Amino acid sequence: MSFYEDLAAALDAEGIESRVNDDTLFVPISSGVEIQFDVTNELLPAANIYIAAAPESCAGEMIPDADEEEFEAVLVSAVFSVDAAVDAVLDHMATDAIVDLVDELVTDPDGRFGDLQFTAIEGEPITVRSLAAENSELDIVIDIVDGEPTATVTLTAFDPDLEALLDDQLNGVDGPVDDEVIEELIGCFLDEGLILPEQTMGLGTYTDFSRLLTVMPFIAEHVAEWEEDLTNTADDYDALFGDIGDDGDMVEDDLEAFDLDGNDGDGSLPR
């Protein structure tokens, strides 16, 4: 069997369609993108992999004899076995699914996510985040797990007093305050028992991104309710942290114990 025949059979075993036209094997990975394999050595074997815009379809089928040259193809890699070619297809399909999901979350084209407004956060794994309710963040962490794109959703609720405490501490500070200073202040607040640690709630792990997008409107509708449940622990402050004031607020003496040079009242700061 030829490389193309072996590859087509291996892809078919994965439930992935492919077609051969002239000397190129085409694998559609989404409605607008396809992978093209161009064999450069049949015996080795070796094949170049290109990513290209897929030809338009008619009634769900590829237009016969479409002029492939009018679609720009970009060389991305080369493979030297059928197994490597299948892995490359799976990787590109996973990447395309992740890109589509991030775009859907960030743009919310159908307005399904209510007040949630997601932005992409730099780093690995890919994360999209939205402020939620009054004092929470909704994170969707997207990664490839065992070769399958996977999204994990988490709601994190912060103590409702945290913003007020930070505002009081930073009042009058000129210029920007970097993240390290903010983290040190929060560490001080936690160490002194002035705020509760952040509370987290898992909202599922999804390999079916269509299912995730289906449940997102429900999540958007209920984040305020969940935040209230997560942060409704004021009666437990004394049990958890001891006496922190008659009304549970930060007192002036506590505030004066902090500064912005990296030290608190006893000369140390939690990291």
C-alpha atoms as one frame of an Amber mdcrd trajectory, in Angstrom:
protein
   0.000   0.000   0.000   1.105   3.569  -0.615   1.747   6.096   2.161  -1.541
   7.827   1.334  -3.471   4.565   1.488  -1.908   3.658   4.836  -2.556   7.158
   6.192  -6.154   7.229   4.948  -6.807   3.872   6.627  -5.239   5.043   9.890
  -7.258   8.257   9.849 -10.428   6.327   9.084  -9.756   4.192  12.180  -9.759
   7.448  14.179 -13.037   8.524  12.553 -11.299  11.245  10.523 -12.224  11.767
   6.896  -9.633  12.363   4.177  -9.490  12.549   0.394  -6.775  12.388  -2.250
  -6.691  14.762  -5.178  -3.800  14.523  -7.652  -0.677  14.119  -5.500  -2.040
  15.583  -2.258  -4.039  14.108   0.629  -6.505  16.536   2.244  -7.838  16.292
   5.798 -10.520  18.825   6.810 -10.124  19.733  10.486 -12.866  22.363  10.637
 -15.344  24.051   8.324 -12.699  26.533   7.189  -9.319  24.827   7.655  -7.717
  21.722   6.245  -4.406  19.860   6.454  -2.620  18.924   3.241  -0.060  16.098
   3.028   2.444  16.157   0.189   4.586  13.013  -0.044   8.227  13.811  -0.766
   9.590  10.264  -0.450   7.364   7.206  -0.734   9.924   4.650   0.500  11.270
   6.481   3.541   8.383   7.609   3.876   8.378  11.385   4.177   5.655  13.967
   3.732   5.343  17.717   4.172   2.342  19.063   6.090   0.594  22.259   5.060
  -2.248  24.171   6.695  -4.661  25.854   4.313  -8.097  27.397   4.078 -10.566
  24.715   3.035 -12.558  25.091  -0.200 -16.130  26.224   0.216 -18.702  23.476
   0.370 -22.054  23.139  -1.325 -24.898  21.499   0.621 -22.355  20.133   3.083
 -20.125  18.509   0.437 -16.810  19.635  -0.978 -17.111  21.240  -4.395 -15.778
  18.690  -6.910 -12.558  19.589  -8.695 -12.150  22.805  -6.697  -9.033  24.705
  -7.666  -6.780  23.919  -4.699  -4.110  26.428  -5.801  -6.326  29.394  -5.041
  -6.143  28.546  -1.309  -2.914  29.622   0.322  -1.122  26.726   2.018   1.518
  27.212   4.717   4.210  24.609   5.400   4.174  23.763   9.119   6.086  20.479
   9.531   7.261  17.218   8.014   6.531  13.653   9.143   8.284  10.356   8.500
   5.716   7.737   9.435   1.985   7.143   9.298   1.774   7.277  13.106   3.480
  10.682  13.145   1.104  11.910  10.448  -1.945  10.807  12.454  -0.540  12.456
  15.603  -0.013  15.683  13.639  -3.632  15.639  12.454  -4.902  15.048  16.005
  -2.700  17.871  17.352  -3.918  20.328  14.729  -7.538  19.331  15.304  -7.101
  19.889  19.050  -5.460  23.271  18.476  -8.220  24.332  16.103 -10.895  23.303
  18.625  -9.163  25.321  21.352  -8.839  28.398  19.132 -12.529  28.177  18.235
 -13.528  27.834  21.906 -11.411  30.807  23.027 -12.832  32.922  20.212 -16.389
  31.935  21.162 -15.818  32.766  24.833 -14.069  36.080  24.221 -16.420  37.402
  21.538 -19.694  35.832  22.799 -21.233  36.353  19.349 -24.692  35.212  20.422
 -24.719  37.140  23.716 -25.278  33.989  25.761 -22.928  34.714  28.665 -24.808
  37.551  30.357 -22.528  39.927  32.269 -19.491  37.685  31.868 -16.826  39.237
  29.653 -13.921  36.900  29.043 -10.384  37.889  28.178  -7.502  35.586  27.291
  -4.710  35.399  29.884  -1.170  34.857  28.626   0.591  31.690  29.714   0.389
  27.930  29.599  -2.058  26.323  29.797  -4.415  28.670  27.950  -6.761  30.507
  30.322  -9.734  32.755  29.689 -11.061  34.761  32.639 -14.014  36.944  33.485
 -14.945  38.986  36.504 -18.090  37.471  37.972 -20.779  38.769  40.337 -19.317
  41.265  42.852 -16.080  39.709  44.089 -15.341  36.649  41.987 -13.496  35.437
  38.910 -14.521  32.692  36.534 -11.556  30.859  35.008 -11.666  28.426  32.095
  -8.332  26.627  31.789  -7.859  24.869  28.453  -5.171  22.255  27.904  -4.512
  19.068  25.951  -4.848  16.069  28.286  -3.936  12.639  26.904  -4.145  14.086
  23.412  -7.634  15.521  23.946  -8.447  19.229  24.340  -9.938  19.727  27.805
 -11.465  22.742  29.533 -11.762  23.046  33.320 -14.073  25.701  34.775 -13.545
  27.183  38.243 -15.278  29.974  40.134 -13.095  31.783  42.677 -14.741  34.071
  45.217 -12.746  36.614  47.182 -13.517  38.120  50.562 -15.866  41.087  49.954
 -13.730  43.239  52.277 -10.537  42.680  50.273 -11.067  45.518  47.786 -11.868
  47.996  50.565  -8.784  46.944  52.534  -6.548  47.348  49.488  -8.082  50.741
  48.700  -7.464  51.923  52.261  -3.881  50.669  52.307  -2.997  52.113  48.900
  -4.795  55.429  49.372  -2.405  58.244  48.502   0.169  56.029  46.813   1.436
  57.737  43.655   2.051  55.734  40.508   1.221  52.145  39.621   1.396  49.368
  42.206   2.771  46.084  40.867   1.277  42.649  41.425   3.992  41.648  43.897
   3.022  44.438  46.288  -0.652  43.493  46.007   0.161  39.852  46.740   2.234
  40.847  49.760  -0.582  42.989  51.120  -3.078  40.180  50.666  -0.633  37.881
  52.453  -0.551  40.348  55.344  -4.336  40.520  55.490  -4.586  36.727  55.558
  -1.833  36.393  58.154  -3.558  38.881  60.440  -6.964  37.229  59.974  -8.485
  40.323  58.390  -9.892  38.464  55.397 -10.857  34.912  54.577  -8.838  32.918
  52.058 -10.311  32.792  48.579 -12.991  30.171  48.088 -13.123  28.022  44.962
 -15.885  26.013  43.342 -15.402  23.541  40.510 -17.853  23.814  37.630 -16.787
  20.834  35.599 -14.183  19.518  33.177 -15.200  19.294  29.537 -13.828  17.511
  26.511 -17.038  18.262  24.611 -16.730  22.001  24.010 -20.250  22.173  22.582
 -21.512  20.948  25.941 -19.470  23.602  27.742 -20.963  26.353  25.594 -24.416
  24.922  26.290 -23.994  25.125  30.081 -22.252  28.529  30.070 -25.544  30.526
  30.097 -26.619  28.564  33.202 -23.264  29.268  34.858 -23.566  32.974  34.015
 -27.032  33.061  35.544 -25.981  31.454  38.834 -22.527  32.916  39.625 -23.980
  35.561  41.970 -25.848  32.907  43.938 -22.748  30.726  44.193 -20.610  33.689
  45.230 -23.005  34.462  48.070 -22.818  30.876  49.284 -19.018  30.838  49.073
 -18.510  34.126  50.917 -21.353  33.887  53.420 -19.014  32.906  56.246 -18.969
  36.080  58.364 -20.322  34.214  61.391 -17.302  31.903  61.257 -14.651  34.663
  61.351 -14.013  34.447  65.083 -13.942  30.652  65.020 -11.456  30.650  62.167
  -9.230  33.619  62.992 -10.076  34.907  66.473 -11.246  38.399  67.440 -10.638
  40.914  64.649 -12.764  43.807  65.896 -16.281  44.449  67.057 -17.746  44.812
  63.577 -15.312  42.587  61.680 -13.675  45.568  59.928 -10.025  46.425  59.796
  -9.196  48.816  62.645  -6.862  51.766  62.311  -4.076  50.199  64.359  -4.098
  47.171  62.074  -3.852  49.367  58.983  -0.890  51.293  60.378   0.961  48.005
  60.897   1.406  47.650  57.140   3.624  49.518  54.739   4.646  49.201  51.117
   8.343  48.499  51.554   7.859  44.782  51.996   7.589  44.622  55.786   4.762
  44.522  58.297   4.811  45.469  61.953   7.056  42.580  63.059   9.498  42.967
  60.179   8.325  39.962  58.207   5.945  39.334  55.373   4.331  36.099  54.222
   5.322  35.131  50.691
